[in-house]
Coordinates of C-alpha atoms in Angstrom, one line a residue:
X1 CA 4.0 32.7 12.7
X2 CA 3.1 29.3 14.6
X3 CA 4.1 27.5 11.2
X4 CA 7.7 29.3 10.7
X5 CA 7.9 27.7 14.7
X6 CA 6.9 24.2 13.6
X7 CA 9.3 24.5 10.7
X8 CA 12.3 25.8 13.2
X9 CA 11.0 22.6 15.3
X10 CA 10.9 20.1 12.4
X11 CA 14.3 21.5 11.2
X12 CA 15.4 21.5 14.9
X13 CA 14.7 17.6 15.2
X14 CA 15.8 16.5 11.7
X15 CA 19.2 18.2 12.5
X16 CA 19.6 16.6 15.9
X17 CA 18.6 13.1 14.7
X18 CA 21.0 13.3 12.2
X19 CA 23.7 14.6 14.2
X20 CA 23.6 11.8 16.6
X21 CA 23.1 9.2 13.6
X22 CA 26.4 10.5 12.3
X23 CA 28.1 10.6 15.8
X24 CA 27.2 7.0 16.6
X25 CA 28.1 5.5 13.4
X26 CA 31.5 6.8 13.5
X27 CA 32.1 5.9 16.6
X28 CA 31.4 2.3 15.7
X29 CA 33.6 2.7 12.5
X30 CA 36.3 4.4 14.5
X31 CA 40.1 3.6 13.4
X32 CA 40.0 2.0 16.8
X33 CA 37.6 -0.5 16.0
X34 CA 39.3 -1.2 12.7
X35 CA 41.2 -3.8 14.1
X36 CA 38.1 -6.3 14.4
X37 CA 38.4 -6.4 10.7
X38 CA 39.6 -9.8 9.2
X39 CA 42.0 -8.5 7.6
X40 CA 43.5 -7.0 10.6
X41 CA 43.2 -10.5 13.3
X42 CA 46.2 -12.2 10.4
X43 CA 48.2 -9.1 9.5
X44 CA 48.1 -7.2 12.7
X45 CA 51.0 -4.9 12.2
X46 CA 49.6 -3.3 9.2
X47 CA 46.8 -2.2 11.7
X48 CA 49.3 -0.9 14.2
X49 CA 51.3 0.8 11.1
X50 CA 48.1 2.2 10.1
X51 CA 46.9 3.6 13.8
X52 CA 50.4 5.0 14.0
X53 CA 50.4 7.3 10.7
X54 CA 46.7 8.5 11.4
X55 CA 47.4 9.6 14.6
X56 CA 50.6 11.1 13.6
X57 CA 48.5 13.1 10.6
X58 CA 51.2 11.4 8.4
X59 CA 48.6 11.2 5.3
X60 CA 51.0 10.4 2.8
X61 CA 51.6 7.3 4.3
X62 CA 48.0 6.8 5.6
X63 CA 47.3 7.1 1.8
X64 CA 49.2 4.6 1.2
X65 CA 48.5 2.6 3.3
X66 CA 44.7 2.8 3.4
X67 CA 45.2 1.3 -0.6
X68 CA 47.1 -1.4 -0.2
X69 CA 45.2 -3.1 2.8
X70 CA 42.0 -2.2 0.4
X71 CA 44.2 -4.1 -2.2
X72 CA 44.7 -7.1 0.1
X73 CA 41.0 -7.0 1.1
X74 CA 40.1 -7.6 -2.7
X75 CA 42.2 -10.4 -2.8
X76 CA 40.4 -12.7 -0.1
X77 CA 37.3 -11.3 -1.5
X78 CA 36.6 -9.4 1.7
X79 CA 34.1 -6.8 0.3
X80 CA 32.4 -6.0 3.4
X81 CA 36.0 -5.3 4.9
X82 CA 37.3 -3.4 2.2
X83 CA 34.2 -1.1 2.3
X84 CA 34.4 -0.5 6.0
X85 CA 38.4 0.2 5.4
X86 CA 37.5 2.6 2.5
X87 CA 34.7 4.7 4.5
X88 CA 36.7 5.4 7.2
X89 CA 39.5 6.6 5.1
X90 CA 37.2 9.3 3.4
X91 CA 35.9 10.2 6.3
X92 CA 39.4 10.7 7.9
X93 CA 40.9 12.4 4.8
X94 CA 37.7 15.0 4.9
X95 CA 38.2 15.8 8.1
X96 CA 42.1 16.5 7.4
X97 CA 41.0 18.6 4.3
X98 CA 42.5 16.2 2.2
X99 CA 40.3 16.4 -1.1
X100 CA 42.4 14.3 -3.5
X101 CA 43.0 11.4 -0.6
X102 CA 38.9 11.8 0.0
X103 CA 38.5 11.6 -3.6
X104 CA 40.9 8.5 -4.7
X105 CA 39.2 6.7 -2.2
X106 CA 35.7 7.3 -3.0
X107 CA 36.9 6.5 -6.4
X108 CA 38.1 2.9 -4.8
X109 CA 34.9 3.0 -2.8
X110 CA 32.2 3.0 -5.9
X111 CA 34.2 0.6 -7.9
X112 CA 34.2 -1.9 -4.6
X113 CA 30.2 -1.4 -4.8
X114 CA 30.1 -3.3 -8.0
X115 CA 31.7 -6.3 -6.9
X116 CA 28.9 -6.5 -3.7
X117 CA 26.8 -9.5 -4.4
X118 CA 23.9 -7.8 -1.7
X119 CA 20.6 -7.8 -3.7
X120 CA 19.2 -4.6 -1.5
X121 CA 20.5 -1.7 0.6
X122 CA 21.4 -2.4 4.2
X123 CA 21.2 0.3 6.6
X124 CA 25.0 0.0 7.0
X125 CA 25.8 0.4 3.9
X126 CA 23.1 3.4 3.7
X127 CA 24.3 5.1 6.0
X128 CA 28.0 5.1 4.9
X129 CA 26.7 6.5 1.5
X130 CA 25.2 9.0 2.9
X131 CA 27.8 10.3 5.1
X132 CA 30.5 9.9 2.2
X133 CA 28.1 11.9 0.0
X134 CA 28.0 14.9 3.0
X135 CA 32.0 14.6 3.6
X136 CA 32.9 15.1 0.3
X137 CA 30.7 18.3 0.3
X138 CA 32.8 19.6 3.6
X139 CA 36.0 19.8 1.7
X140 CA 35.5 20.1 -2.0
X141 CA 36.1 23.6 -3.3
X142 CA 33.2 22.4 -6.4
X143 CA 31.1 19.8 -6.3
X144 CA 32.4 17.9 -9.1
X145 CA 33.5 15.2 -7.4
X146 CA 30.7 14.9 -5.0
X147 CA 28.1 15.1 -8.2
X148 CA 30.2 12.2 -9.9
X149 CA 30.0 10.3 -6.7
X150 CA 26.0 10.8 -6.5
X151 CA 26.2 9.6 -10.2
X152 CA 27.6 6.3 -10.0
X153 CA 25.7 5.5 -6.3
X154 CA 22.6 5.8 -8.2
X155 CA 23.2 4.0 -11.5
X156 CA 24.9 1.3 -9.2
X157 CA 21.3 0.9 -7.4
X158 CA 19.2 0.5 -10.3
X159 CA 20.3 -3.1 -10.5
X160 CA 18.4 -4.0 -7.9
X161 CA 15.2 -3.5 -9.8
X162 CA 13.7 -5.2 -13.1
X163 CA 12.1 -3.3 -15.7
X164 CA 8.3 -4.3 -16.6
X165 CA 5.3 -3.5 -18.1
X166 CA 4.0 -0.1 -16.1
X167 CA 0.7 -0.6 -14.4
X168 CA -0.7 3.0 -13.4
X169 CA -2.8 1.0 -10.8
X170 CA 0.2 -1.0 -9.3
X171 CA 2.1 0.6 -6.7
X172 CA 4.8 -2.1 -7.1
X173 CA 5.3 -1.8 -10.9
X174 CA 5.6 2.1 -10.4
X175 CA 8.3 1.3 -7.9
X176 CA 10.0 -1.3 -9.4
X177 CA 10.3 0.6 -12.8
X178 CA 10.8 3.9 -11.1
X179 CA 14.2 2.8 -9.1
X180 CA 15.2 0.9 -12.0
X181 CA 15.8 4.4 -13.9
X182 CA 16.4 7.2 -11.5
X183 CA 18.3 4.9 -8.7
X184 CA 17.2 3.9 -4.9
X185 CA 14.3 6.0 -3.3
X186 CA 16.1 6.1 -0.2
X187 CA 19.9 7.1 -1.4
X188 CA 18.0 10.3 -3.2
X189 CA 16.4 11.0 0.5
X190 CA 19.4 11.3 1.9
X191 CA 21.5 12.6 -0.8
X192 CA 18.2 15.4 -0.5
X193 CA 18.7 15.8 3.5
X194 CA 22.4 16.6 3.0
X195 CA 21.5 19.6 0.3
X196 CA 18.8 20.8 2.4
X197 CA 20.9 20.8 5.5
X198 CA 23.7 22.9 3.4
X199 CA 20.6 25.4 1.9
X200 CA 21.5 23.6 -1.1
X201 CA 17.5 24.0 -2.3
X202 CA 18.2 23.5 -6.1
X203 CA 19.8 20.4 -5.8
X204 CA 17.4 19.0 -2.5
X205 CA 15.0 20.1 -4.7
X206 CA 16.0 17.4 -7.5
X207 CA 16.7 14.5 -5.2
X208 CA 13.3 14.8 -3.4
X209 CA 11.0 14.4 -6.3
X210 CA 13.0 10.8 -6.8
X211 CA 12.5 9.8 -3.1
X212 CA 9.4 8.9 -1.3
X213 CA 10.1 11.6 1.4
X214 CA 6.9 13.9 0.7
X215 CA 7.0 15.2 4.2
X216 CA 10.5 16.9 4.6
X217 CA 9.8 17.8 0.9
X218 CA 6.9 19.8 1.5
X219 CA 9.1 21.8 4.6
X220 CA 11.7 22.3 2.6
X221 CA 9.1 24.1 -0.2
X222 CA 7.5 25.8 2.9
X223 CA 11.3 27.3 4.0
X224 CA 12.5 28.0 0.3
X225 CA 9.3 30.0 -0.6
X226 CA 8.8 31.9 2.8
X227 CA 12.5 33.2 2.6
X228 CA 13.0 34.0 -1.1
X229 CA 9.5 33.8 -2.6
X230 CA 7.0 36.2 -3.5
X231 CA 4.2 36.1 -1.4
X232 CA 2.2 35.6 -3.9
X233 CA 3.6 32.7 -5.1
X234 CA 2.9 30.3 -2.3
X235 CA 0.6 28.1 -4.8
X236 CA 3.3 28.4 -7.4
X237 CA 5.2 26.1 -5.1
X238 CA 3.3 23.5 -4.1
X239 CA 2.3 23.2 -8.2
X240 CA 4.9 22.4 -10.0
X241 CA 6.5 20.0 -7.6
X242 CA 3.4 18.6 -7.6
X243 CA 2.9 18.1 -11.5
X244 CA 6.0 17.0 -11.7
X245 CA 5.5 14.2 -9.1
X246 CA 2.8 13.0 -11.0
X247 CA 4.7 12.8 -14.3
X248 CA 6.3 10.4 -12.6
X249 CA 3.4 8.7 -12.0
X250 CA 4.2 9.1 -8.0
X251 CA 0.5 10.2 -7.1
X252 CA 1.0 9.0 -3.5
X253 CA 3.8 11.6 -3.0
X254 CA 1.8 13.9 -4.9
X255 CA -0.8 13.8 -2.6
X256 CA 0.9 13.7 0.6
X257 CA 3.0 17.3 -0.5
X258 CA -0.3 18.7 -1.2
X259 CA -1.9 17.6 2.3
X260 CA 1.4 18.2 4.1
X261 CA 2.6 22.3 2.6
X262 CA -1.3 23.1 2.8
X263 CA -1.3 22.2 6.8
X264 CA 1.9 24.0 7.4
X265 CA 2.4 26.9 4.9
X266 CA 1.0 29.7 7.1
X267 CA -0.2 31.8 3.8
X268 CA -2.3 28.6 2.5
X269 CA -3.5 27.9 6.1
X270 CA -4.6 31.9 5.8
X271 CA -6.7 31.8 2.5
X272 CA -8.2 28.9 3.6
X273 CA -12.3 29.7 3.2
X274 CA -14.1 26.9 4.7
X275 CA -12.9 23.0 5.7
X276 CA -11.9 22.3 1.7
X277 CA -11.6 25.0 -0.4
X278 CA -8.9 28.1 -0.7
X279 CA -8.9 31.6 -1.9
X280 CA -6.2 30.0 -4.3
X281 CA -7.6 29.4 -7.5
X282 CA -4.6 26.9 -8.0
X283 CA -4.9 24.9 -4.9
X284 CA -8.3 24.4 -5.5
X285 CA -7.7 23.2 -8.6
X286 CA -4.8 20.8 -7.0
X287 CA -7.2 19.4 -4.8
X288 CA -9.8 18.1 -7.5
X289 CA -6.7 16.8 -9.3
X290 CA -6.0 14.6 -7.1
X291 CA -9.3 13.5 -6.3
X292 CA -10.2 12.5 -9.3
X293 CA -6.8 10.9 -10.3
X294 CA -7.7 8.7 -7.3
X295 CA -10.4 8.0 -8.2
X296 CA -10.1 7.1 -12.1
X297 CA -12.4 9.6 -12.9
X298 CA -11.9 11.0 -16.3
X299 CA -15.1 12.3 -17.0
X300 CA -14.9 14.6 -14.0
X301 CA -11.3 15.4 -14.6
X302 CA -12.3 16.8 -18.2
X303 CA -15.1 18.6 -15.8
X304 CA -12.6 20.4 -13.7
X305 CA -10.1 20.9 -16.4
X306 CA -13.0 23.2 -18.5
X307 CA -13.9 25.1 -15.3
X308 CA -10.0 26.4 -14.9
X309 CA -9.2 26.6 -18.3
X310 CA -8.5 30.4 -17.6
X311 CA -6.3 29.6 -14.9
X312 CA -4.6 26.9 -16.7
X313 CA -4.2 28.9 -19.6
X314 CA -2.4 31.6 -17.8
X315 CA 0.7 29.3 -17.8
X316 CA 1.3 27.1 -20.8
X317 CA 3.1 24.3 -18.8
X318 CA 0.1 23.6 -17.0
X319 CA -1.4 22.3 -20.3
X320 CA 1.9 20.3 -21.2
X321 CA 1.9 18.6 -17.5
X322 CA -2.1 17.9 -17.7
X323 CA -1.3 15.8 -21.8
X324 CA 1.6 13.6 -19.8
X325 CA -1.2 13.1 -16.9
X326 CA -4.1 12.2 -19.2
X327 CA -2.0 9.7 -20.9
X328 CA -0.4 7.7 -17.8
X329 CA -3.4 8.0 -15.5
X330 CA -5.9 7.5 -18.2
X331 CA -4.6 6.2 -21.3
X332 CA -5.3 9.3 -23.5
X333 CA -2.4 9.5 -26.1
X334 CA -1.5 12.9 -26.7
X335 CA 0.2 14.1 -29.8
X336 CA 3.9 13.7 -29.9
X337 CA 5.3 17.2 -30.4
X338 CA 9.2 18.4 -31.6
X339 CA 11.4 18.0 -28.9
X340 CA 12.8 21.6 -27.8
X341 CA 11.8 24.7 -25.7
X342 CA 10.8 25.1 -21.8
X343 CA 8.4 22.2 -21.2
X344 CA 10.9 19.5 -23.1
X345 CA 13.7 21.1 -20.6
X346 CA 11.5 20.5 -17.4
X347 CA 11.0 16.8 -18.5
X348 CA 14.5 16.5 -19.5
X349 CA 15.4 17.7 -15.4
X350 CA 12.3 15.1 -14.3
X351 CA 13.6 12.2 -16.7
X352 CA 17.6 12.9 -17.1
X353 CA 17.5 13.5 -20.8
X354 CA 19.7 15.9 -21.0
X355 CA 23.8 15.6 -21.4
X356 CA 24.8 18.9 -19.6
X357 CA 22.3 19.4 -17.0
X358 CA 21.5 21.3 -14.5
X359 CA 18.3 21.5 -11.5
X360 CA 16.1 24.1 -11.7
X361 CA 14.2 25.7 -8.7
X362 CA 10.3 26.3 -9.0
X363 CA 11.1 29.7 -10.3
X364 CA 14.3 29.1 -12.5
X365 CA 11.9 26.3 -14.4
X366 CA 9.4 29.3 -15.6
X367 CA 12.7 31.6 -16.3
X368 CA 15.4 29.5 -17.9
X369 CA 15.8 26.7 -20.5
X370 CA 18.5 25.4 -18.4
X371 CA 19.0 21.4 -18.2
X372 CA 19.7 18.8 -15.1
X373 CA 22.8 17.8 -13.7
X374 CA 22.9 14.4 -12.2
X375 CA 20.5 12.1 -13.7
X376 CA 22.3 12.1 -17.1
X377 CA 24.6 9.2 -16.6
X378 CA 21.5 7.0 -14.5
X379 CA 20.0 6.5 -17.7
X380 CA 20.0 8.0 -21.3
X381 CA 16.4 8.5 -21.6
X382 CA 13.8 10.4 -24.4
X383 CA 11.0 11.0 -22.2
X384 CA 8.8 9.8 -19.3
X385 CA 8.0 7.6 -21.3
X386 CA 11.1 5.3 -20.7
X387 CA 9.0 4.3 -17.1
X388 CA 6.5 2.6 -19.8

């Protein structure tokens, strides 16, 4: 019971620090504090106009409004201004329920993006994302338009990176090729945090495995599992998240989930025999994994992959994830096989493959042959092998 405590607490404290993120950065972009904008010191009566509709809930004319001094932004090439202008008329339309104002303007907002000349992602500019991306989940009755939002952010971000030649053994080759397909680490964190916060675990789920936040990742496993998991299933888990890290070549995260759900998750801390081994078969098996991927080890990787080959033959993914490890980590080619069925679907989800897609949980993934949703339009890709 102490971990379900240090969950409540780590919940407790994400949800507060987040709260007063949100409450201090929209104080600072208040429509009060619109009126330092450039545009606003050489036209100031369209600021007054402005002030006066808003606080009259006139949101026709706010509408309006909010457009054509976006409009006169563009034209003295004013981007910062115009982005400024356009948050805090989503996050005023939200808050008036006013999905199809919220929505025109995040239209306005991602097609402003493209004309920033900023060659990384300012924690302004983060944080205004992020905040967009949780509005627009507040009011829509689907999340359509909050899914097409997510979409073009992330495709938007992978120009800040260059595609190269993959080096397993270079951390900043993995990262630079990584965000060059799936989109900024940091934009899927907090696209993750909002999902999480709304029990969203499907979707949180997806946007974790593309961000570098291991930590709140492995919580939000430990919470999932311990209110709609099996008991038995607390390895289950921590595995395929885990595999599925390392298909994407992420062994860092890979290895910080394990550390991370096996400290917290009160069942794992429970079977735990001595200082290093489990009564879980899998975990156990997790462990050497990662050992020897760290350390290059191929010969005792083949060692450890003979001694569970009766575990790992219980699940024929296993197998699948352990041919894409071989190759990346060690340069074993494994034999291309006809694209279709359950293990093609959960690389399609990792990868964005698919062109109707759809997350799956770490249950749904053994169950269904369903596809992902949002990756799609970040890249059309055949395989993991696009990171190559």
């Amino acid at each position: 019971m102490e971990t379900k405590s240090d969950l409540a607490n780590y919940l407790a404290d994400l949800k507060k620090s987040e709260s007063e993120e949100r409450k201090n950065f929209l104080t600072n972009f208040s429509i009060d504090n619109l009126q330092n904008l450039d545009i606003f010191k050489t036209h100031r009566k369209l600021y007054d106009r402005l002030k006066l509709v808003a606080d009259a809930d006139n949101l026709y004319e706010a509408d309006q409004l909010y457009k054509t001094i976006h409009f006169r932004c563009l034209n003295n090439n004013s981007i910062d201004d115009a982005l400024t202008l356009l948050f805090n008329g989503i996050i005023f339309f939200t808050d008036k329920n006013s999905i199809q104002c919220a929505n025109d303007l995040a239209k306005a907002f991602l097609e402003t993006l493209k004309k920033c000349t900023m060659n990384s992602l300012n924690k302004e500019l983060r944080t205004q994302i992020k905040l967009i991306h949780e509005s627009l989940g507040k009011c829509s009755l689907t999340d359509e338009e909050r899914a097409e939002f997510s979409i073009a952010v992330l495709k938007w971000s992978t120009n800040w990176f260059k595609k190269t030649k993959m080096e397993i053994k270079n951390e900043d080759s993995i990262t630079e090729n990584y965000q060059n397909v799936f989109g900024h680490y940091d934009i899927h964190r907090d696209f993750a945090i909002n999902y999480w916060k709304e029990k969203n675990y499907i979707q949180a789920r997806y946007h974790f495995l593309h961000s570098l936040d291991s930590e709140a990742f492995a919580y939000m496993l430990i919470e999932c599992h311990l209110n709609f998991g099996f008991p038995s299933e607390y390895d289950l888990f921590l595995a395929q998240a885990l595999f599925q890290f390392l298909t994407l070549r992420n062994l860092k995260s890979a290895e910080n989930l394990f550390f991370i759900y096996c400290q917290n998750h009160p069942m794992v801390k429970k079977s735990k025999i001595n200082n290093q081994f489990y009564e879980s078969a899998t975990i156990n098996f997790l462990f050497f994994l990662i050992t020897t991927l760290k350390e290059s080890n191929f010969i005792e990787y083949k060692e450890i992959v003979k001694f569970y080959k009766s575990w790992l033959n219980q699940d024929s993914s296993y197998n699948m994830y352990l041919e894409r490890i071989e190759e990346y980590f060690f340069n074993v080619k494994s034999v291309k096989k006809e694209s279709g069925g359950l293990f093609s679907n959960l690389m399609r989800m990792l990868t964005g493959e698919s062109r109707n897609p759809k997350p799956m949980t770490s249950q749904e993934a053994r169950e269904s042959d369903s596809d992902s949703e949002e990756c799609h339009s970040v890249a059309e890709l055949e395989d993991n092998d696009i990171l190559d």
